[in-house]
Coordinates of C-alpha atoms and ligand atoms in Angstrom, one line a residue:
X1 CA 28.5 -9.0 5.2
X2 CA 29.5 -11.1 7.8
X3 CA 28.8 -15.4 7.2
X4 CA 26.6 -15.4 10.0
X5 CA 24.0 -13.4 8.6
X6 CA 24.3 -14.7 5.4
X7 CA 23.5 -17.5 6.8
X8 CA 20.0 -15.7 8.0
X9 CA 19.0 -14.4 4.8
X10 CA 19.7 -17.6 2.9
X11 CA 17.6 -19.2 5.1
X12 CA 14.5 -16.9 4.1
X13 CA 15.0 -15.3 0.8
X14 CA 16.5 -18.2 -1.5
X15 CA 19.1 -16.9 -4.3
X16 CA 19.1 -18.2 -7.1
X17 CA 21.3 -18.3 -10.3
X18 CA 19.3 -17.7 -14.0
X19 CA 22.9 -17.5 -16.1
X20 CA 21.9 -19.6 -18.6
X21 CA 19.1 -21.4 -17.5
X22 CA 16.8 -22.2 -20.7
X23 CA 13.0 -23.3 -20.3
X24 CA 12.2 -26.5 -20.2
X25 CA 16.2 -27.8 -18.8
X26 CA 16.2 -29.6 -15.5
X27 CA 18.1 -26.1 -14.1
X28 CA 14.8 -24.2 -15.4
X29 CA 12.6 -26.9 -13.1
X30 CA 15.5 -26.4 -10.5
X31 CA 15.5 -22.7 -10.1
X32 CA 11.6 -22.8 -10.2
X33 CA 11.1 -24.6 -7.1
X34 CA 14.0 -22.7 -5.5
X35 CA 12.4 -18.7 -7.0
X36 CA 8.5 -20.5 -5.9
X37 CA 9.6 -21.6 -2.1
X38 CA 11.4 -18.2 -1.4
X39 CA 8.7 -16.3 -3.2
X40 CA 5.6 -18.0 -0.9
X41 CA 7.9 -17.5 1.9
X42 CA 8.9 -13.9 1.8
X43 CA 7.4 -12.5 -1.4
X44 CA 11.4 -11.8 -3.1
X45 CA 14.1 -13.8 -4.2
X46 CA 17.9 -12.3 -4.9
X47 CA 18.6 -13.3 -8.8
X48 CA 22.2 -13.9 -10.1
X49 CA 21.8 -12.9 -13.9
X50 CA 23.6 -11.9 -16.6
X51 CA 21.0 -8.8 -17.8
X52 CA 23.2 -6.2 -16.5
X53 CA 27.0 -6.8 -17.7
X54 CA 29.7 -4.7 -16.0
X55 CA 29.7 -2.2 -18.7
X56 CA 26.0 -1.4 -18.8
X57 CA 25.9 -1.1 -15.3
X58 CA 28.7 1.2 -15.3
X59 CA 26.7 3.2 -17.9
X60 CA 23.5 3.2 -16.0
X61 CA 25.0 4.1 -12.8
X62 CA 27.1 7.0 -14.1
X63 CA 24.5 9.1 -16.2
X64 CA 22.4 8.8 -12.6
X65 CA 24.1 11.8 -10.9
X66 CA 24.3 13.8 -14.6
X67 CA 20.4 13.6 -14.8
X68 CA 19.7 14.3 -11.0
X69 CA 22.0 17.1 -11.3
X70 CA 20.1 19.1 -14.1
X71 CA 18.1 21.9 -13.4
X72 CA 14.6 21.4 -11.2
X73 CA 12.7 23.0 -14.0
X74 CA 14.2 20.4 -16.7
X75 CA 13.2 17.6 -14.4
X76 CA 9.8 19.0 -13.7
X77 CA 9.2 19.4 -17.2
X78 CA 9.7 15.5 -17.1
X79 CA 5.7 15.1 -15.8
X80 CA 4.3 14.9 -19.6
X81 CA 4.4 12.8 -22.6
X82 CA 5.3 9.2 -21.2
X83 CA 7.2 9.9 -18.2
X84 CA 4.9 10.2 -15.3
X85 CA 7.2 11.4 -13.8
X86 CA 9.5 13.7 -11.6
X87 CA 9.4 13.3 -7.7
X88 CA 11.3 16.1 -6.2
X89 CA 12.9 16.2 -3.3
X90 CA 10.2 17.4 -1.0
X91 CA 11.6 18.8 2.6
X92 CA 8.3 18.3 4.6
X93 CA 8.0 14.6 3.3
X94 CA 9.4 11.8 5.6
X95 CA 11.8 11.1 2.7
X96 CA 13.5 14.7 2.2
X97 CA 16.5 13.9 0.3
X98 CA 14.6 11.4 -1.9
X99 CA 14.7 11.8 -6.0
X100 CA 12.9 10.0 -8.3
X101 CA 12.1 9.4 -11.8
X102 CA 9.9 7.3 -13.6
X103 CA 9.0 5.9 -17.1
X104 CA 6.2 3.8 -18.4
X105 CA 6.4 1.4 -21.1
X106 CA 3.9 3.1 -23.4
X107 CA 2.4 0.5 -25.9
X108 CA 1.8 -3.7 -26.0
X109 CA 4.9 -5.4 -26.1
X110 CA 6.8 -3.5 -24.6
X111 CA 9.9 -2.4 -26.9
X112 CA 12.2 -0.9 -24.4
X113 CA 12.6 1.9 -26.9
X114 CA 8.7 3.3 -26.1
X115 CA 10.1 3.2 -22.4
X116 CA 12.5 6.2 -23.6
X117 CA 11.4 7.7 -26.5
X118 CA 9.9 11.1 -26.7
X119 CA 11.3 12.1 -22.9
X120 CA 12.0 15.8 -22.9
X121 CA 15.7 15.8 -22.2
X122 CA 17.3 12.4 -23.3
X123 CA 17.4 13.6 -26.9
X124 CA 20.1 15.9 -25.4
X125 CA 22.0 12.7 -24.0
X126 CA 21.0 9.9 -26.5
X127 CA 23.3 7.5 -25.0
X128 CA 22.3 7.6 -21.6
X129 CA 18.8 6.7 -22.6
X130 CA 19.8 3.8 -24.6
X131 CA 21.7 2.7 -22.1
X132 CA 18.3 2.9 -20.1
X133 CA 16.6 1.0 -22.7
X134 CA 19.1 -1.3 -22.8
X135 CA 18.5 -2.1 -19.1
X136 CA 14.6 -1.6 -19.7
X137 CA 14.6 -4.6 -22.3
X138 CA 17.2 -6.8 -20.1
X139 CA 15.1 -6.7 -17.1
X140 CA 11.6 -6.9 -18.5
X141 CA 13.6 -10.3 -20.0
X142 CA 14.2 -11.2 -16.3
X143 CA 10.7 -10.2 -15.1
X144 CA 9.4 -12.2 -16.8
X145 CA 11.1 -15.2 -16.4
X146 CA 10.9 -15.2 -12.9
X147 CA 7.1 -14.2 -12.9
X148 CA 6.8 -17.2 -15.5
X149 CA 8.5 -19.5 -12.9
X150 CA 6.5 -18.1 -10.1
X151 CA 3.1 -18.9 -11.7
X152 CA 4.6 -22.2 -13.2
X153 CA 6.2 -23.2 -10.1
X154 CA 2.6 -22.8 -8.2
X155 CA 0.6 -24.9 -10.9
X156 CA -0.9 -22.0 -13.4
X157 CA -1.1 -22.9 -16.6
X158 CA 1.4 -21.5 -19.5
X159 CA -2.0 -20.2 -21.4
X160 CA -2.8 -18.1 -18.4
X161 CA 0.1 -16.9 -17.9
X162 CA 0.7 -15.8 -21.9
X163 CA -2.6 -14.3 -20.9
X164 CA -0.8 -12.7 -18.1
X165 CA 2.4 -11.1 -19.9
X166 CA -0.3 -9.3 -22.4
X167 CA -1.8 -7.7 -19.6
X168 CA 1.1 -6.2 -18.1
X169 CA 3.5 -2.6 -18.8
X170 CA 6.9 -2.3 -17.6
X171 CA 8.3 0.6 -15.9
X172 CA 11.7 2.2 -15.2
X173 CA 12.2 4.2 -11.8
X174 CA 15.6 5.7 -11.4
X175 CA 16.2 7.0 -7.4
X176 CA 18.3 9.1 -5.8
X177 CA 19.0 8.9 -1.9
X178 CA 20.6 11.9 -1.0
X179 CA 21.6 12.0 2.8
X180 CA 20.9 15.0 5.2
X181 CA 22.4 15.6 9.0
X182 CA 18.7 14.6 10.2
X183 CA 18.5 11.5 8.9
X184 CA 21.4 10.4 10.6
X185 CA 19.1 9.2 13.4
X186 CA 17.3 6.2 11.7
X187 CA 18.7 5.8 8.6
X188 CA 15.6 5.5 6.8
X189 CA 15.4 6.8 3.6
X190 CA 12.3 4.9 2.7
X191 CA 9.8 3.1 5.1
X192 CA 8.3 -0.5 5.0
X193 CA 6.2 -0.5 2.2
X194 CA 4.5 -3.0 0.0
X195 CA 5.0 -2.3 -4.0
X196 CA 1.4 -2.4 -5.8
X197 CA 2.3 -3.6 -9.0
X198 CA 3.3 -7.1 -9.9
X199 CA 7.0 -7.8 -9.5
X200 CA 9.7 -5.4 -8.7
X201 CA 13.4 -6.0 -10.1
X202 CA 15.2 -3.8 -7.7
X203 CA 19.2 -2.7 -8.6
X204 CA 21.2 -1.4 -5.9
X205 CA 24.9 -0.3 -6.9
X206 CA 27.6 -0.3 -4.6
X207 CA 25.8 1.8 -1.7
X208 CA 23.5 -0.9 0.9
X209 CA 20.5 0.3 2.0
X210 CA 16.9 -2.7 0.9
X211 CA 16.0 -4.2 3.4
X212 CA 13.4 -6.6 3.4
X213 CA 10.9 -8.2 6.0
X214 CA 10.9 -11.5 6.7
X215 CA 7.1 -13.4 8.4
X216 CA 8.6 -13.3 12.0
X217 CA 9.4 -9.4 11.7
X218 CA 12.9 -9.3 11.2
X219 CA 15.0 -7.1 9.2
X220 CA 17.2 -8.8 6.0
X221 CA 19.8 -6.3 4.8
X222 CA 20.1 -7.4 0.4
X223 CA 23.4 -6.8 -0.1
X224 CA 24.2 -4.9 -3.2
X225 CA 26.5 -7.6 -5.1
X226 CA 26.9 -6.6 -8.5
X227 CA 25.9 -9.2 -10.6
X228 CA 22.7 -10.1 -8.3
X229 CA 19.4 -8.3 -8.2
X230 CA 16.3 -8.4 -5.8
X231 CA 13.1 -9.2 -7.0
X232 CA 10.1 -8.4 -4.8
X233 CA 6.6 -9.7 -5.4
X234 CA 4.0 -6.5 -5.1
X235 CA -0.2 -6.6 -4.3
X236 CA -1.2 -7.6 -7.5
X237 CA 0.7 -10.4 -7.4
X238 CA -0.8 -11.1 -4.1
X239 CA -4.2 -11.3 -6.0
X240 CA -2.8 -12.9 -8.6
X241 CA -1.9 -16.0 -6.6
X242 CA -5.2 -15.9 -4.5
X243 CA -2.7 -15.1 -1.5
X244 CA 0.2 -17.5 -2.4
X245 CA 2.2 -14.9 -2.6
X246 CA 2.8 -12.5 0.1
X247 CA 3.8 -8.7 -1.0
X248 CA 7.3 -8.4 0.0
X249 CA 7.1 -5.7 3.0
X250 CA 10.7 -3.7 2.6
X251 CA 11.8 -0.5 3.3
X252 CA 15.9 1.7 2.3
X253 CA 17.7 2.2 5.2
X254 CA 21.7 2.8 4.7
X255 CA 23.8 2.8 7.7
X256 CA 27.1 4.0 6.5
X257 CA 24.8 7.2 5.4
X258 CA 25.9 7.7 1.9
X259 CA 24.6 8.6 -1.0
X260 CA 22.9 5.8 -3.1
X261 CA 21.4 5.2 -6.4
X262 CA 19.1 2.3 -7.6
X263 CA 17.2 1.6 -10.6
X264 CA 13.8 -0.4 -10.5
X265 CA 11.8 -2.0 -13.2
X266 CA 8.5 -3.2 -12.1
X267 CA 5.6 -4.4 -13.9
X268 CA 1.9 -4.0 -13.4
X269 CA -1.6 -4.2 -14.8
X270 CA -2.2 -2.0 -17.9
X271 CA -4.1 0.6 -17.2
X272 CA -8.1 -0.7 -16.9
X273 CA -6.8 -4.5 -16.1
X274 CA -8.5 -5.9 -14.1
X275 CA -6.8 -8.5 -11.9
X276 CA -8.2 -11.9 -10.6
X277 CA -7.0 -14.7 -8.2
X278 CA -5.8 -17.1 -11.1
X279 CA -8.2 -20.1 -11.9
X280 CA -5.7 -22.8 -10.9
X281 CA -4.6 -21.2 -7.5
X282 CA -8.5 -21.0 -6.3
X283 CA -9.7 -24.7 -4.9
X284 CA -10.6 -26.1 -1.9
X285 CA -7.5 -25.9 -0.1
X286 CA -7.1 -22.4 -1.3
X287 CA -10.8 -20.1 -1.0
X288 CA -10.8 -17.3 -3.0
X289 CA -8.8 -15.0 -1.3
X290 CA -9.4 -11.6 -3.2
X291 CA -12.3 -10.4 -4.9
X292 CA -11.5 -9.2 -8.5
X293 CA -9.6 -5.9 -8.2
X294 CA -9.4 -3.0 -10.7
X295 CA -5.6 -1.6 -10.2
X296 CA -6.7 2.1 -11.0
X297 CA -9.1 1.9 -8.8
X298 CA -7.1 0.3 -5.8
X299 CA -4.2 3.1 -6.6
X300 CA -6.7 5.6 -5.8
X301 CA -7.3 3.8 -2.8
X302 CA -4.2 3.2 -1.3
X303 CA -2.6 6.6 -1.9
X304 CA -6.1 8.3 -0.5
X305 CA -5.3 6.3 2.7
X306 CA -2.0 7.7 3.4
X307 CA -1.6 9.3 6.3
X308 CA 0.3 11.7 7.7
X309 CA 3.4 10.2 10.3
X310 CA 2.0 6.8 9.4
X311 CA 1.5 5.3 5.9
X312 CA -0.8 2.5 5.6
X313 CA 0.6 1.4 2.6
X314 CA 2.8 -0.5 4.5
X315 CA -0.1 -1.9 6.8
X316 CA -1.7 -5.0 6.1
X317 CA -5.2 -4.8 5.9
X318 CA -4.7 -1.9 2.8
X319 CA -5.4 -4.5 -0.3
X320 CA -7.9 -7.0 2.2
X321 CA -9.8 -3.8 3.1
X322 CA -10.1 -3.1 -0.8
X323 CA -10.7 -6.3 -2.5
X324 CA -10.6 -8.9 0.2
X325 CA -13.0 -11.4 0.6
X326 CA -15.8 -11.4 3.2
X327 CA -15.5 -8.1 3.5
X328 CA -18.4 -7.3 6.3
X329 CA -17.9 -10.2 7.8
X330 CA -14.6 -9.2 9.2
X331 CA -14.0 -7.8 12.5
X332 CA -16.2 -4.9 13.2
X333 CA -16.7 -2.3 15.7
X334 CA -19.5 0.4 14.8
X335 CA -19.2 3.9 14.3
X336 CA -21.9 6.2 12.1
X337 CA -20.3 8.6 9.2
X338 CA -22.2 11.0 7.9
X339 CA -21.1 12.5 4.2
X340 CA -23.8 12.9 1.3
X341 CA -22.7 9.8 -0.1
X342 CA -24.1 7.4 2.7
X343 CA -26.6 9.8 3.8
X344 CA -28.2 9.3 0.2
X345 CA -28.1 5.7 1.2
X346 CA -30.0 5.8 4.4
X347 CA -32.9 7.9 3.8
X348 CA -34.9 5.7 4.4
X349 CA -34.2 5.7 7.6
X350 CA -36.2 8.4 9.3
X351 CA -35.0 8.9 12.3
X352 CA -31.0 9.1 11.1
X353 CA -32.3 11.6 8.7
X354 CA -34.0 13.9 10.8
X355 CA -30.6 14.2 13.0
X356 CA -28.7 14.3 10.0
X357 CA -30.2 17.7 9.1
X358 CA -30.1 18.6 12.1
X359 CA -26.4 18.8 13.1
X360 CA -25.8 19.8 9.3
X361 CA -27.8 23.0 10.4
X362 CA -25.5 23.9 13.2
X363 CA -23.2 24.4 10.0
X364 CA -20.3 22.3 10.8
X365 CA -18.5 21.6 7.7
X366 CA -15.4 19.2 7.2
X367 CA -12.5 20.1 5.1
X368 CA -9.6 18.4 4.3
X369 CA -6.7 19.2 6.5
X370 CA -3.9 20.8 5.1
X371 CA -1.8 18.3 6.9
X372 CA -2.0 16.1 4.7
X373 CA -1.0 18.0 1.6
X374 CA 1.7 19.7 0.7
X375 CA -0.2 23.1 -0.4
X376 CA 2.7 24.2 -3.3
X377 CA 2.1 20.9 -4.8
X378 CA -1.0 20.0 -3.6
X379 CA 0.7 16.2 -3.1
X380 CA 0.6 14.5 -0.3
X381 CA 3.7 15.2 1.8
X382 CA 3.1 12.3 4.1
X383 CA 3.6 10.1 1.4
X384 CA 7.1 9.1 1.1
X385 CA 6.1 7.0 -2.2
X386 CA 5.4 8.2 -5.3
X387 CA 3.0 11.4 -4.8
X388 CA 2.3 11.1 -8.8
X389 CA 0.2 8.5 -8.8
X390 CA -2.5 10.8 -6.2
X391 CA -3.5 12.7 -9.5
X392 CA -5.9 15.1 -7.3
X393 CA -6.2 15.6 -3.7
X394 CA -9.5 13.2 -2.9
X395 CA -12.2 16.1 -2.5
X396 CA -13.4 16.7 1.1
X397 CA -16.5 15.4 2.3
X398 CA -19.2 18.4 2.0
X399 CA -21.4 16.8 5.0
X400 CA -21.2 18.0 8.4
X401 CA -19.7 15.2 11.0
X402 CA -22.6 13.9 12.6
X403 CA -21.3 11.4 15.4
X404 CA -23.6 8.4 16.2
X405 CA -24.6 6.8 19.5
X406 CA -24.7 3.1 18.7
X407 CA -25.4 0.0 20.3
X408 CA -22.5 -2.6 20.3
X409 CA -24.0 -6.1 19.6
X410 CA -22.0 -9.2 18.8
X411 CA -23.0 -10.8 15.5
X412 CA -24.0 -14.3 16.7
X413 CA -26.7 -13.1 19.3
X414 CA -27.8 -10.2 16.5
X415 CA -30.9 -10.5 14.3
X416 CA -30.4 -11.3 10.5
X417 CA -31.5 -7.5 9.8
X418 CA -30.8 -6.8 5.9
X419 CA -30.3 -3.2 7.3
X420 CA -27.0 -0.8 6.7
X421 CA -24.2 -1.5 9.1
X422 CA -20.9 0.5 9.3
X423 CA -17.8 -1.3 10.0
X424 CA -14.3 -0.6 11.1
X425 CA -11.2 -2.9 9.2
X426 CA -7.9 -3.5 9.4
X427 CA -6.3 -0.4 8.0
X428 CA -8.2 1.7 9.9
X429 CA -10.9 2.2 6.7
X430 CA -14.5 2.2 8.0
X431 CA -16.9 0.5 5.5
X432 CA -20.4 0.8 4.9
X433 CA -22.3 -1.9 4.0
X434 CA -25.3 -3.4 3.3
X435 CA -27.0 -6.5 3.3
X436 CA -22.7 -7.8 3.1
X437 CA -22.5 -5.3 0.2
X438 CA -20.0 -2.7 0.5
X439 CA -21.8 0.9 -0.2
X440 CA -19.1 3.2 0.7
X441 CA -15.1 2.5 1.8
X442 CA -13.6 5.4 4.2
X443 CA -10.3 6.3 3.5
X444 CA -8.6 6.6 7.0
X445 CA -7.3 10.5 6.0
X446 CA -10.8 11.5 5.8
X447 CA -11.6 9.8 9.5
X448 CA -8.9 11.3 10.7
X449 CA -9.6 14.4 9.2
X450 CA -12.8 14.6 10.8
X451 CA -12.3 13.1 13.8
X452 CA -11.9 15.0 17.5
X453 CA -9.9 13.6 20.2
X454 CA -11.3 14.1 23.2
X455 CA -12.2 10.5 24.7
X456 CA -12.3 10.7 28.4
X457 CA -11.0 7.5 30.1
X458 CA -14.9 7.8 31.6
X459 CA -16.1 6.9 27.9
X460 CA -13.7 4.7 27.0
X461 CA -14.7 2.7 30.4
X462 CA -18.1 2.7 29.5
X463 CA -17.6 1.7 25.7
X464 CA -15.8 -1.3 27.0
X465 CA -18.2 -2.0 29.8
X466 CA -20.8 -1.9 26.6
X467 CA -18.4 -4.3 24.5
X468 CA -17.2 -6.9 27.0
X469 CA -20.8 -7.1 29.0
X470 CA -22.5 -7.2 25.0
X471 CA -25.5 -5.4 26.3
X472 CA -27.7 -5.3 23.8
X473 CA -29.7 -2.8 24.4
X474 CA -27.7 0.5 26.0
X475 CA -26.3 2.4 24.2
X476 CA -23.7 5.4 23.8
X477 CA -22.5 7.7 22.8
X478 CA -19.2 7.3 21.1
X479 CA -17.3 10.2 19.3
X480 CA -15.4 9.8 16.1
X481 CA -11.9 9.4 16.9
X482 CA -12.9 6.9 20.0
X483 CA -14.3 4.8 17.0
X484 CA -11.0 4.6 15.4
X485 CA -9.2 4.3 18.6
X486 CA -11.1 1.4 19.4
X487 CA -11.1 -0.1 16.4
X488 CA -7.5 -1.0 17.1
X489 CA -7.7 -1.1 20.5
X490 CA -10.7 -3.2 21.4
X491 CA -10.0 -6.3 19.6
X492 CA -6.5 -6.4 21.9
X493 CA -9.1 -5.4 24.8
X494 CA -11.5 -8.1 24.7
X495 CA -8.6 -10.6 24.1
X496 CA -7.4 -9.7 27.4
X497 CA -10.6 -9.1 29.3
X498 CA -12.8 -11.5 28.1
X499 CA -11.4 -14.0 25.2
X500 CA -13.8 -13.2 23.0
X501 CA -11.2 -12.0 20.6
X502 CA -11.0 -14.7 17.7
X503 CA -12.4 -12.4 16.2
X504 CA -15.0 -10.5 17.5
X505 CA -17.7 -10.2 14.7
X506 CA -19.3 -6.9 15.9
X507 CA -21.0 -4.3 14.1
X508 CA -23.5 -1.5 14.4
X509 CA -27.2 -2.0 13.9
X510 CA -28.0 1.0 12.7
X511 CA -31.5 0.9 13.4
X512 CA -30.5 1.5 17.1
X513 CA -29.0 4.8 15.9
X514 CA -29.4 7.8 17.7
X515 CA -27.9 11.2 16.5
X516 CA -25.9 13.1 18.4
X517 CA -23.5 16.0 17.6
X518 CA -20.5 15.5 19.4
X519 CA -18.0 17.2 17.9
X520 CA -14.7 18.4 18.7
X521 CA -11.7 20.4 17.4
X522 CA -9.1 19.1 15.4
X523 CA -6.0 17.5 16.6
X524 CA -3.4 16.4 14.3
X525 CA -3.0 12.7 13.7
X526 CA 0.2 12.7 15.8
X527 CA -1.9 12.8 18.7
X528 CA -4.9 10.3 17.8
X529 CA -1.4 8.2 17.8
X530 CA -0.4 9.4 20.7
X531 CA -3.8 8.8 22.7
X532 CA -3.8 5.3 20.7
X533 CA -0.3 4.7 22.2
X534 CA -1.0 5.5 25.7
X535 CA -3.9 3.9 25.8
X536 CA -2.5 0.1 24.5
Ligands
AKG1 O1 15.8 1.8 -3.8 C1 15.5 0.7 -3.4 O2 16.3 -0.2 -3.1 C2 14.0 0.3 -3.2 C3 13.1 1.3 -3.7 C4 11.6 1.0 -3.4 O3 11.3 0.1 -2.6 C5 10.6 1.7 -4.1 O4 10.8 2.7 -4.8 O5 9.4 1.3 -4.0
FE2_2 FE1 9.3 -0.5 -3.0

């Protein structure tokens, strides 16, 4: 790498050296403020360590290609006992010459040796998965000293963070990056993402290819050195801290096109944990960020909002739109959803039930799109990341789509009505809510499942006309995929037109509802893109 851009990424993510560095030494208080300031800055720091001699590296990075190059039905049969698991190579993913496998710590503590035992096929190559559990203990070593320094370094207590280790399992995620004549173009073999879990120890060997993102957009290639690792801060972290902590955005792209291993450990809640902002990082200076956030539950949630061509795992609002604070309070722009679910929650309001049956009787029923599974596997083939962790294809809504016509009114000149309201977030996931309680959270796959694309520039027009002049009382009639169109689109709108954006507080009252059935055939979400492109 040439000095000059060393120069960049030094500038953004700190590295730091951990070779014997003990607790309590002046280099421990050192390299705490130097892992704390890259950590708030960027969410990773690049960690010079001695964890992973030359030998065991060696090791690790050899049995690699052996393992990937056994038979699929061996590595399929690696989904049971405590891996979890296999990810094969999957052509219609956006990752088609990615391999993966994974192993869970399975029990408190720790031992790296639950991180191997009992896999299907290392009892035929013993010394491959000690070598694995070699590494597994090493780096669950370093994890935790640099998570220790993290939390230390921002002011949490050593109690909380004891409290902290216990509540966390270790993992081991071996990768392959094969390369194929397509990929040639971009050189992507694995788009921006967050990580969810807590922090990710990333080892590259030899072949480039992390990349991570730094706050003004740019790129920052992590050279693979040998004796220095990457470690990225993921969501729960972000929690953690109450937001001190950004989730490292980073993506694999390898330029010289080669073939390329690496080996992650990562930790993350146990499984039922429930993570919270940490007392000391919650004050006046520093609101409570996140709400408390179950990690099962938010895994289901993020991998039920990929979407096909464009995973939101990598957008921002994902964990906000989940667990964020404030939640209806947030920028909102109206649309009415119809499924059983929400419909069970409005009855009492007569009028959007008496529609509601009625468009259900013109028998219009809403199935998942096929898109966005791969139908052998029945995982999601949009999602370049870890398809396991979807353990069922979110059932489709039974409802028919009913559409709404709505009235646009700008919070501050709104009545205090306690009534439902239906908001549009960040990461394109509608909510429901009521009286600022959230009822219902809609993934974006299902919107975009149900949703039609015909918006004529007339309605558009008029919707804006609606927005920007906030007539209270007209309303229109606004179809679903002109909702999530707008959703991204109007807040850049009304910056422009009017400077109202900052940000607009606008939601639907849905007392002004008034059915309608406008409904539409399906389009694939390449086009709502494409209609959302043309139209910004
Ligand atoms: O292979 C790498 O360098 C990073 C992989 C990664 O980001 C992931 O698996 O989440
Ligand atoms: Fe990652």
């Amino acid at each position: 790498m040439a000095s000059g851009e060393r120069t960049q990424w030094s500038l953004v993510i700190n590295k730091v050296d951990l070779r014997g560095v003990k607790p309590g030494s002046q280099a421990w208080a050192e390299a705490r403020t130097t892992v704390t300031a890259s950590m708030e800055a960027v969410g990773a720091i690049l960690v010079t360590h001695d964890a992973l001699g030359a030998d065991l590296r060696q090791a690790l990075f050899d049995g690699m290609p052996e393992f990937f190059a056994l038979p699929l039905y061996v590595k399929r049969s690696l989904i049971s006992g405590y891996i979890n698991g296999y990810i094969e190579r999957s052509p219609s993913s956006n990752m088609p010459a990615y391999e993966s496998v994974r192993i869970w710590e399975t029990t408190d503590g720790g031992s790296a040796h639950n991180l191997v035992d009992d896999v299907v096929w290392p009892h035929s190559n013993p010394k491959f998965w000690d070598t694995v559990g070699t590494f597994a203990k090493n780096m669950m070593d370093l994890e935790r000293t640099v998570r220790t320094m993290i939390l230390e370094g921002l002011g949490v207590q050593q109690e909380h963070i004891n409290a902290q280790h216990k509540s966390i399992v270790h993992s081991v995620r071996q990768s392959r990056y094969g390369t194929l004549p397509e990929m040639r173009t971009t050189n992507l073999s694995m788009l921006a993402h967050r990580d969810n879990g807590m922090l990710h120890v990333v080892v590259q060997h030899q072949v480039e290819g992390l990349e991570v993102q730094t706050k003004d957009g740019s790129w920052i290639m992590v050279p693979p050195d040998p004796d220095t690792v990457a470690i990225i801060a993921g969501e729960m972290l972000t929690v953690a801290t109450n937001g001190r902590v950004p989730a490292c955005v980073h993506r694999v792209r390898t330029p010289s096109n080669r073939k390329r291993f690496s080996v992650l450990l990562s930790s993350k809640p146990k499984d039922g944990v429930t993570v919270r902002p940490l007392d000391e990082l919650v004050d006046a200076y520093h609101p409570l960020q996140y709400n408390p956030c179950n990690f099962s539950e938010y895994i289901d949630f993020r991998y039920a909002n990929s979407v096909v061509g464009r995973d939101l795992i990598s957008v921002d609002g994902t964990l906000k739109a989940f667990c964020g604070k404030n939640l209806s309070v947030d920028n909102v722009i109206g649309l009415l959803f119809k499924d059983e679910e929400i419909t069970a929650n409005l009855t009492k309001k007569k009028k959007f039930k008496a529609n509601n049956e009625s468009s259900s009787s013109k028998g219009k029923k809403v199935a998942l799109s096929s898109n966005f599974f791969d139908p052998s596997t029945r995982l999601p083939c949009n999602s370049f990341y870890n398809p396991f962790e979807t353990k069922t294809a979110p059932s489709s809504s039974s409802g028919a789509l009913s559409i709404s016509t709505s009235s646009v009114i700008p919070r501050s000149t709104s009545s205090t009505s306690d009534g439902p309201r239906v908001g549009v977030r960040g990461a394109s996931t509608l909510m429901l809510t009521r009286s600022n309680e959230v009822i219902r959270r809609i993934p974006p796959h299902e919107l975009i499942d149900k949703c039609l694309l015909q918006i004529t520039t007339h309605e558009r027009s008029l919707l804006l006309e609606e927005v920007i002049n906030r007539r209270h009382e007209l309303s229109i009639e606004m179809s679903m995929e002109m909702i999530l169109v707008l959703h991204t689109q109007v807040g850049h709108m009304l910056e422009h037109v009017t400077g109202l954006y900052d940000p607009p507080h606008y939601y639907i009252d849905l007392d002004n509802v008034h059915m309608g059935d406008s409904y539409g055939h399906w389009r694939s979400t390449l086009d709502l893109l494409k209609i959302a492109m043309d139209m910004g």
